[in-house]
Amino acid sequence: MNTPSGASGLVAEGVTISYGAVPVVRDVSLRIPDGGFTMIIGPNGCGKSTMIKAFARGLRPAGGRVMLHGRDIWSYRGREAARRVALLPQNPIAPDGISVRGLLRRGRYPHHTLLRQWSPDDDAAIGFALERTGLNDLAEAQVGELSGGQRQRAWIAMVLAQQTDLLLLDEPTTFLDIAHQYELLELCRELRDEGKTIVAVLHDLNQACRYATHLVAMRAGRIVAEGAPAEIVTPALVEEVFDLRCEIVPDPQTGTPMVVPEDRRRAAAAT
Ligand SMILES: Nc1ncnc2c1ncn2[C@@H]1O[C@H](COP(=O)(O)OP(=O)(O)O)[C@@H](O)[C@H]1O
Ligand SMILES: [Mg+2]
């Protein structure tokens, strides 16, 4: 591979995506910082999943381009792109009866060719992914029989096994209890410290503010603001993006912005 390690080189240039007549991502330009942990936030239906899919060639933009290392992502062969970008979709579906190891084997598919099938590299990649996600003891378990937290780790392990520099995770913490949410975010942060570039869609603004090195706020298919959480998260932004009135206080643990929604009864009584 001629990919500089740790470099994502992912850039959206005026990307527009439509399912029908109406575009759901509108002329979005965005440079994903290499080696960063970028979080995308925004209300339901604003186009987050659509955009992140386009970053992994899951959708072809109607206008504009997604550039990967200076080349249109669609100019790569499929496997070549999949060796550089891995996407965990919002609602991944595991084949019936597949084991954790079986799932991870699928992550190795982009590394195979007609001449080069299974190799020790594949075993090493799977071993690494199992180790990092704490799934060694569950490698032979069926994915369908895992708890929610374990299953989510299995999916993360699958994208890890793909051994890309760039990981795209669409709502990786949804359906997890609060402790498992933080466990997963910590794992992402460690991976980022080790050189991966991570992009995640997250619903919890306070978690996003704690973990993101770069925050992207979307509304109605457009980017409303981007930057370091402390620089962009204000009551005005939260109201603009989510139609929610709030106070922002420093997170007592980290000092990062923490959103405290306004109590509507109290606000009504005060006026
Ligand atoms: N496959 C599809 N066909 C038609 N419309 C879709 C499809 N997927 C998403 N949409 C619509 O596109 C908009 C953006 O969806 P999505 O990107 O999933 O938003 P988000 O991830 O921010 O919740 C929504 O209005 C949604 O209903
Ligand atoms: Mg979504």
mmCIF file of C-alpha atoms and ligand atoms in Angstrom:
data_model
loop_
_atom_site.group_PDB
_atom_site.id
_atom_site.type_symbol
_atom_site.label_atom_id
_atom_site.label_comp_id
_atom_site.label_asym_id
_atom_site.label_seq_id
_atom_site.Cartn_x
_atom_site.Cartn_y
_atom_site.Cartn_z
ATOM 1 C CA MET A 1 0.000 0.000 0.000
ATOM 2 C CA ASN A 2 1.234 3.468 -0.783
ATOM 3 C CA THR A 3 -0.943 5.165 1.826
ATOM 4 C CA PRO A 4 1.016 7.359 4.205
ATOM 5 C CA SER A 5 0.255 5.871 7.610
ATOM 6 C CA GLY A 6 -2.260 7.816 9.671
ATOM 7 C CA ALA A 7 -3.213 10.021 6.745
ATOM 8 C CA SER A 8 -6.847 10.015 5.785
ATOM 9 C CA GLY A 9 -6.748 12.641 3.127
ATOM 10 C CA LEU A 10 -10.543 12.661 3.047
ATOM 11 C CA VAL A 11 -12.105 15.776 1.588
ATOM 12 C CA ALA A 12 -15.634 16.502 0.428
ATOM 13 C CA GLU A 13 -15.799 19.097 -2.322
ATOM 14 C CA GLY A 14 -19.227 20.620 -2.861
ATOM 15 C CA VAL A 15 -20.970 17.287 -2.321
ATOM 16 C CA THR A 16 -24.674 17.073 -3.117
ATOM 17 C CA ILE A 17 -26.641 13.842 -2.681
ATOM 18 C CA SER A 18 -30.286 13.156 -3.485
ATOM 19 C CA TYR A 19 -32.422 10.063 -3.169
ATOM 20 C CA GLY A 20 -35.195 11.553 -5.273
ATOM 21 C CA ALA A 21 -35.653 15.063 -6.521
ATOM 22 C CA VAL A 22 -34.783 16.772 -3.249
ATOM 23 C CA PRO A 23 -31.135 16.846 -2.173
ATOM 24 C CA VAL A 24 -30.561 15.676 1.412
ATOM 25 C CA VAL A 25 -26.889 16.704 1.424
ATOM 26 C CA ARG A 26 -26.430 20.123 -0.148
ATOM 27 C CA ASP A 27 -23.156 21.387 -1.498
ATOM 28 C CA VAL A 28 -21.120 20.213 1.492
ATOM 29 C CA SER A 29 -17.405 20.942 1.574
ATOM 30 C CA LEU A 30 -15.469 19.402 4.440
ATOM 31 C CA ARG A 31 -11.883 18.434 5.126
ATOM 32 C CA ILE A 32 -11.539 15.624 7.653
ATOM 33 C CA PRO A 33 -8.468 16.391 9.783
ATOM 34 C CA ASP A 34 -5.879 13.634 9.457
ATOM 35 C CA GLY A 35 -5.326 11.809 12.722
ATOM 36 C CA GLY A 36 -8.297 13.517 14.361
ATOM 37 C CA PHE A 37 -11.473 12.293 15.977
ATOM 38 C CA THR A 38 -14.180 14.072 14.029
ATOM 39 C CA MET A 39 -17.749 13.901 15.287
ATOM 40 C CA ILE A 40 -20.763 14.778 13.186
ATOM 41 C CA ILE A 41 -23.852 15.955 15.039
ATOM 42 C CA GLY A 42 -27.258 17.169 13.923
ATOM 43 C CA PRO A 43 -30.963 16.388 14.201
ATOM 44 C CA ASN A 44 -32.573 13.211 12.860
ATOM 45 C CA GLY A 45 -32.837 13.228 9.106
ATOM 46 C CA CYS A 46 -30.349 16.049 8.484
ATOM 47 C CA GLY A 47 -28.165 13.899 6.232
ATOM 48 C CA LYS A 48 -25.439 12.582 8.543
ATOM 49 C CA SER A 49 -25.722 8.931 7.477
ATOM 50 C CA THR A 50 -26.055 9.916 3.848
ATOM 51 C CA MET A 51 -22.873 11.939 4.007
ATOM 52 C CA ILE A 52 -20.829 9.350 5.879
ATOM 53 C CA LYS A 53 -21.943 6.693 3.377
ATOM 54 C CA ALA A 54 -20.665 8.847 0.549
ATOM 55 C CA PHE A 55 -17.312 9.045 2.364
ATOM 56 C CA ALA A 56 -17.038 5.265 2.017
ATOM 57 C CA ARG A 57 -18.357 4.997 -1.545
ATOM 58 C CA GLY A 58 -21.698 3.681 -0.341
ATOM 59 C CA LEU A 59 -23.434 6.412 -2.331
ATOM 60 C CA ARG A 60 -22.306 8.355 -5.349
ATOM 61 C CA PRO A 61 -22.794 12.120 -5.087
ATOM 62 C CA ALA A 62 -25.021 13.765 -7.676
ATOM 63 C CA GLY A 63 -22.749 16.783 -7.534
ATOM 64 C CA GLY A 64 -19.260 17.476 -6.249
ATOM 65 C CA ARG A 65 -16.649 14.901 -5.289
ATOM 66 C CA VAL A 66 -15.306 12.948 -2.339
ATOM 67 C CA MET A 67 -11.523 13.002 -2.569
ATOM 68 C CA LEU A 68 -9.285 10.393 -0.957
ATOM 69 C CA HIS A 69 -5.566 11.165 -1.031
ATOM 70 C CA GLY A 70 -6.117 13.649 -3.802
ATOM 71 C CA ARG A 71 -8.143 11.323 -6.035
ATOM 72 C CA ASP A 72 -11.872 11.013 -6.520
ATOM 73 C CA ILE A 73 -12.872 8.084 -4.309
ATOM 74 C CA TRP A 74 -14.771 6.618 -7.263
ATOM 75 C CA SER A 75 -11.562 6.411 -9.297
ATOM 76 C CA TYR A 76 -10.257 3.664 -6.999
ATOM 77 C CA ARG A 77 -11.074 0.024 -7.562
ATOM 78 C CA GLY A 78 -13.580 -1.178 -4.941
ATOM 79 C CA ARG A 79 -11.139 -3.201 -2.884
ATOM 80 C CA GLU A 80 -8.513 -0.521 -3.095
ATOM 81 C CA ALA A 81 -10.917 2.000 -1.544
ATOM 82 C CA ALA A 82 -11.985 -0.559 1.081
ATOM 83 C CA ARG A 83 -8.357 -0.969 2.166
ATOM 84 C CA ARG A 84 -8.320 2.743 2.975
ATOM 85 C CA VAL A 85 -11.774 3.496 4.393
ATOM 86 C CA ALA A 86 -13.930 1.267 6.598
ATOM 87 C CA LEU A 87 -17.546 2.122 7.390
ATOM 88 C CA LEU A 88 -19.643 0.784 10.224
ATOM 89 C CA PRO A 89 -23.192 1.614 9.079
ATOM 90 C CA GLN A 90 -25.940 2.766 11.409
ATOM 91 C CA ASN A 91 -27.836 -0.525 11.267
ATOM 92 C CA PRO A 92 -25.403 -3.253 10.270
ATOM 93 C CA ILE A 93 -26.922 -6.668 9.619
ATOM 94 C CA ALA A 94 -24.954 -9.810 10.383
ATOM 95 C CA PRO A 95 -25.557 -12.890 8.209
ATOM 96 C CA ASP A 96 -27.555 -15.550 10.072
ATOM 97 C CA GLY A 97 -25.485 -17.830 12.275
ATOM 98 C CA ILE A 98 -22.171 -16.077 11.616
ATOM 99 C CA SER A 99 -19.525 -16.195 14.352
ATOM 100 C CA VAL A 100 -17.492 -13.223 15.528
ATOM 101 C CA ARG A 101 -14.468 -14.656 13.753
ATOM 102 C CA GLY A 102 -16.558 -15.169 10.624
ATOM 103 C CA LEU A 103 -17.573 -11.530 10.712
ATOM 104 C CA LEU A 104 -13.960 -10.428 11.044
ATOM 105 C CA ARG A 105 -12.958 -12.640 8.124
ATOM 106 C CA ARG A 106 -15.306 -10.565 6.006
ATOM 107 C CA GLY A 107 -13.342 -7.488 6.996
ATOM 108 C CA ARG A 108 -10.308 -9.097 5.352
ATOM 109 C CA TYR A 109 -11.970 -9.545 1.986
ATOM 110 C CA PRO A 110 -10.613 -6.253 0.540
ATOM 111 C CA HIS A 111 -7.079 -7.542 1.120
ATOM 112 C CA HIS A 112 -7.541 -10.651 -0.969
ATOM 113 C CA THR A 113 -6.939 -11.069 -4.666
ATOM 114 C CA LEU A 114 -7.260 -13.964 -7.055
ATOM 115 C CA LEU A 115 -3.644 -14.843 -6.362
ATOM 116 C CA ARG A 116 -3.451 -13.889 -2.745
ATOM 117 C CA GLN A 117 -6.121 -15.498 -0.617
ATOM 118 C CA TRP A 118 -5.879 -16.207 3.117
ATOM 119 C CA SER A 119 -2.484 -15.389 4.634
ATOM 120 C CA PRO A 120 -0.802 -14.938 8.025
ATOM 121 C CA ASP A 121 -1.483 -11.178 7.661
ATOM 122 C CA ASP A 122 -5.180 -11.949 7.872
ATOM 123 C CA ASP A 123 -4.754 -13.978 11.057
ATOM 124 C CA ALA A 124 -2.659 -11.195 12.560
ATOM 125 C CA ALA A 125 -5.261 -8.542 11.665
ATOM 126 C CA ILE A 126 -8.060 -10.625 13.169
ATOM 127 C CA GLY A 127 -5.988 -11.340 16.281
ATOM 128 C CA PHE A 128 -5.340 -7.623 16.714
ATOM 129 C CA ALA A 129 -9.011 -6.716 16.255
ATOM 130 C CA LEU A 130 -10.182 -9.367 18.756
ATOM 131 C CA GLU A 131 -7.584 -8.272 21.266
ATOM 132 C CA ARG A 132 -8.363 -4.549 21.034
ATOM 133 C CA THR A 133 -12.082 -5.064 21.401
ATOM 134 C CA GLY A 134 -11.731 -7.595 24.220
ATOM 135 C CA LEU A 135 -13.443 -10.328 22.225
ATOM 136 C CA ASN A 136 -10.831 -13.095 22.389
ATOM 137 C CA ASP A 137 -13.074 -15.303 24.490
ATOM 138 C CA LEU A 138 -16.045 -14.722 22.209
ATOM 139 C CA ALA A 139 -14.375 -15.305 18.845
ATOM 140 C CA GLU A 140 -16.381 -18.470 18.157
ATOM 141 C CA ALA A 141 -19.672 -17.141 19.570
ATOM 142 C CA GLN A 142 -22.508 -16.337 17.214
ATOM 143 C CA VAL A 143 -22.962 -12.621 16.616
ATOM 144 C CA GLY A 144 -26.740 -12.992 16.982
ATOM 145 C CA GLU A 145 -26.319 -14.359 20.505
ATOM 146 C CA LEU A 146 -24.137 -11.574 21.863
ATOM 147 C CA SER A 147 -25.338 -8.826 24.191
ATOM 148 C CA GLY A 148 -25.794 -5.382 22.660
ATOM 149 C CA GLY A 149 -22.444 -4.173 23.968
ATOM 150 C CA GLN A 150 -20.596 -7.258 22.782
ATOM 151 C CA ARG A 151 -22.240 -7.130 19.371
ATOM 152 C CA GLN A 152 -21.257 -3.512 18.889
ATOM 153 C CA ARG A 153 -17.681 -4.403 19.800
ATOM 154 C CA ALA A 154 -17.812 -7.211 17.235
ATOM 155 C CA TRP A 155 -18.766 -4.720 14.543
ATOM 156 C CA ILE A 156 -15.990 -2.379 15.600
ATOM 157 C CA ALA A 157 -13.655 -5.376 15.458
ATOM 158 C CA MET A 158 -14.789 -6.064 11.898
ATOM 159 C CA VAL A 159 -13.898 -2.587 10.705
ATOM 160 C CA LEU A 160 -10.620 -2.778 12.650
ATOM 161 C CA ALA A 161 -9.757 -6.056 10.956
ATOM 162 C CA GLN A 162 -10.073 -4.220 7.660
ATOM 163 C CA GLN A 163 -6.887 -2.359 8.716
ATOM 164 C CA THR A 164 -7.687 0.993 7.218
ATOM 165 C CA ASP A 165 -6.220 4.300 8.355
ATOM 166 C CA LEU A 166 -9.682 5.792 8.308
ATOM 167 C CA LEU A 167 -12.659 4.519 10.317
ATOM 168 C CA LEU A 168 -16.190 5.843 9.771
ATOM 169 C CA LEU A 169 -18.669 4.946 12.507
ATOM 170 C CA ASP A 170 -22.343 5.823 12.164
ATOM 171 C CA GLU A 171 -23.896 6.093 15.629
ATOM 172 C CA PRO A 172 -21.655 3.444 17.195
ATOM 173 C CA THR A 173 -23.012 4.044 20.698
ATOM 174 C CA THR A 174 -26.748 3.873 20.001
ATOM 175 C CA PHE A 175 -28.376 0.962 21.856
ATOM 176 C CA LEU A 176 -25.519 0.761 24.360
ATOM 177 C CA ASP A 177 -25.952 1.499 28.051
ATOM 178 C CA ILE A 178 -24.061 4.499 29.366
ATOM 179 C CA ALA A 179 -21.055 2.554 30.648
ATOM 180 C CA HIS A 180 -20.646 0.730 27.331
ATOM 181 C CA GLN A 181 -21.014 4.015 25.451
ATOM 182 C CA TYR A 182 -18.020 5.449 27.284
ATOM 183 C CA GLU A 183 -16.082 2.206 26.911
ATOM 184 C CA LEU A 184 -16.548 2.402 23.159
ATOM 185 C CA LEU A 185 -15.615 6.083 22.996
ATOM 186 C CA GLU A 186 -12.468 5.360 24.997
ATOM 187 C CA LEU A 187 -11.558 2.600 22.570
ATOM 188 C CA CYS A 188 -12.013 5.020 19.666
ATOM 189 C CA ARG A 189 -9.833 7.570 21.415
ATOM 190 C CA GLU A 190 -7.086 4.995 21.960
ATOM 191 C CA LEU A 191 -7.213 3.981 18.324
ATOM 192 C CA ARG A 192 -6.964 7.601 17.357
ATOM 193 C CA ASP A 193 -3.950 8.030 19.665
ATOM 194 C CA GLU A 194 -2.386 5.108 17.813
ATOM 195 C CA GLY A 195 -2.738 6.911 14.509
ATOM 196 C CA LYS A 196 -6.168 6.154 13.096
ATOM 197 C CA THR A 197 -8.347 8.907 11.742
ATOM 198 C CA ILE A 198 -11.861 8.501 13.096
ATOM 199 C CA VAL A 199 -15.136 10.031 11.970
ATOM 200 C CA ALA A 200 -18.245 9.244 14.000
ATOM 201 C CA VAL A 201 -21.859 10.304 13.977
ATOM 202 C CA LEU A 202 -23.030 10.776 17.547
ATOM 203 C CA HIS A 203 -26.291 11.864 19.115
ATOM 204 C CA ASP A 204 -25.007 12.756 22.545
ATOM 205 C CA LEU A 205 -23.687 16.300 22.315
ATOM 206 C CA ASN A 206 -21.899 16.164 25.650
ATOM 207 C CA GLN A 207 -20.035 13.025 24.668
ATOM 208 C CA ALA A 208 -19.212 14.558 21.313
ATOM 209 C CA CYS A 209 -17.797 17.622 23.072
ATOM 210 C CA ARG A 210 -15.663 15.452 25.334
ATOM 211 C CA TYR A 211 -14.173 13.244 22.676
ATOM 212 C CA ALA A 212 -14.174 15.173 19.408
ATOM 213 C CA THR A 213 -11.041 16.950 18.295
ATOM 214 C CA HIS A 214 -13.169 18.364 15.487
ATOM 215 C CA LEU A 215 -16.925 18.828 15.632
ATOM 216 C CA VAL A 216 -19.160 19.203 12.593
ATOM 217 C CA ALA A 217 -22.723 20.431 13.147
ATOM 218 C CA MET A 218 -25.236 19.750 10.386
ATOM 219 C CA ARG A 219 -28.745 20.853 9.757
ATOM 220 C CA ALA A 220 -30.956 20.196 6.727
ATOM 221 C CA GLY A 221 -28.140 18.794 4.602
ATOM 222 C CA ARG A 222 -25.674 21.583 5.275
ATOM 223 C CA ILE A 223 -22.805 22.224 7.657
ATOM 224 C CA VAL A 224 -23.771 24.943 10.090
ATOM 225 C CA ALA A 225 -20.495 25.091 12.020
ATOM 226 C CA GLU A 226 -17.265 23.142 12.428
ATOM 227 C CA GLY A 227 -14.268 23.415 14.700
ATOM 228 C CA ALA A 228 -13.086 22.500 18.169
ATOM 229 C CA PRO A 229 -16.075 21.888 20.481
ATOM 230 C CA ALA A 230 -15.026 24.674 22.858
ATOM 231 C CA GLU A 231 -14.919 27.107 19.965
ATOM 232 C CA ILE A 232 -18.232 26.378 18.325
ATOM 233 C CA VAL A 233 -20.677 24.983 20.888
ATOM 234 C CA THR A 234 -22.782 27.886 22.156
ATOM 235 C CA PRO A 235 -26.447 28.219 23.157
ATOM 236 C CA ALA A 236 -27.045 29.949 19.808
ATOM 237 C CA LEU A 237 -25.563 27.016 17.861
ATOM 238 C CA VAL A 238 -27.553 24.414 19.807
ATOM 239 C CA GLU A 239 -30.716 26.384 19.173
ATOM 240 C CA GLU A 240 -29.926 26.789 15.490
ATOM 241 C CA VAL A 241 -29.116 23.112 14.991
ATOM 242 C CA PHE A 242 -31.557 21.373 17.335
ATOM 243 C CA ASP A 243 -34.194 24.044 18.105
ATOM 244 C CA LEU A 244 -33.305 23.583 21.753
ATOM 245 C CA ARG A 245 -32.775 26.391 24.212
ATOM 246 C CA CYS A 246 -30.010 25.588 26.647
ATOM 247 C CA GLU A 247 -27.250 26.750 28.886
ATOM 248 C CA ILE A 248 -23.673 25.703 28.263
ATOM 249 C CA VAL A 249 -21.593 24.939 31.337
ATOM 250 C CA PRO A 250 -18.102 23.490 31.568
ATOM 251 C CA ASP A 251 -18.126 19.709 31.980
ATOM 252 C CA PRO A 252 -16.913 19.294 35.586
ATOM 253 C CA GLN A 253 -14.656 16.418 34.541
ATOM 254 C CA THR A 254 -13.110 17.765 31.364
ATOM 255 C CA GLY A 255 -13.983 21.446 31.071
ATOM 256 C CA THR A 256 -15.464 20.838 27.627
ATOM 257 C CA PRO A 257 -18.875 22.353 26.800
ATOM 258 C CA MET A 258 -21.801 20.634 28.442
ATOM 259 C CA VAL A 259 -25.333 21.272 27.280
ATOM 260 C CA VAL A 260 -27.989 21.790 29.947
ATOM 261 C CA PRO A 261 -31.399 22.127 28.294
ATOM 262 C CA GLU A 262 -33.622 24.924 29.495
ATOM 263 C CA ASP A 263 -36.466 23.821 31.749
ATOM 264 C CA ARG A 264 -39.531 24.991 29.855
ATOM 265 C CA ARG A 265 -41.783 25.369 32.904
ATOM 266 C CA ARG A 266 -39.186 27.389 34.746
ATOM 267 C CA ALA A 267 -38.594 29.564 31.678
ATOM 268 C CA ALA A 268 -42.356 30.080 31.230
ATOM 269 C CA ALA A 269 -42.793 30.997 34.906
ATOM 270 C CA ALA A 270 -39.984 33.548 34.664
ATOM 271 C CA THR A 271 -41.649 35.489 31.843
HETATM 272 N N1 LIG B 1 -32.588 5.176 1.009
HETATM 273 C C1 LIG B 1 -33.296 6.315 1.110
HETATM 274 N N2 LIG B 1 -34.259 6.623 0.237
HETATM 275 C C2 LIG B 1 -34.945 7.788 0.320
HETATM 276 N N3 LIG B 1 -34.740 8.705 1.272
HETATM 277 C C3 LIG B 1 -33.806 8.465 2.194
HETATM 278 C C4 LIG B 1 -33.021 7.256 2.160
HETATM 279 N N4 LIG B 1 -32.155 7.292 3.193
HETATM 280 C C5 LIG B 1 -32.385 8.455 3.836
HETATM 281 N N5 LIG B 1 -33.359 9.157 3.230
HETATM 282 C C6 LIG B 1 -33.849 10.488 3.655
HETATM 283 O O1 LIG B 1 -32.776 11.388 3.556
HETATM 284 C C7 LIG B 1 -32.757 12.284 4.659
HETATM 285 C C8 LIG B 1 -31.425 12.168 5.391
HETATM 286 O O2 LIG B 1 -31.322 10.865 5.956
HETATM 287 P P1 LIG B 1 -30.068 10.408 6.792
HETATM 288 O O3 LIG B 1 -28.841 10.706 6.041
HETATM 289 O O4 LIG B 1 -30.305 8.985 7.168
HETATM 290 O O5 LIG B 1 -30.171 11.364 8.061
HETATM 291 P P2 LIG B 1 -29.503 11.234 9.504
HETATM 292 O O6 LIG B 1 -28.480 10.162 9.467
HETATM 293 O O7 LIG B 1 -28.930 12.593 9.756
HETATM 294 O O8 LIG B 1 -30.617 10.934 10.460
HETATM 295 C C9 LIG B 1 -33.966 11.917 5.510
HETATM 296 O O9 LIG B 1 -35.009 12.781 5.170
HETATM 297 C C10 LIG B 1 -34.284 10.505 5.105
HETATM 298 O O10 LIG B 1 -35.648 10.239 5.252
HETATM 299 MG MG MG B 2 -28.320 8.414 10.530
#
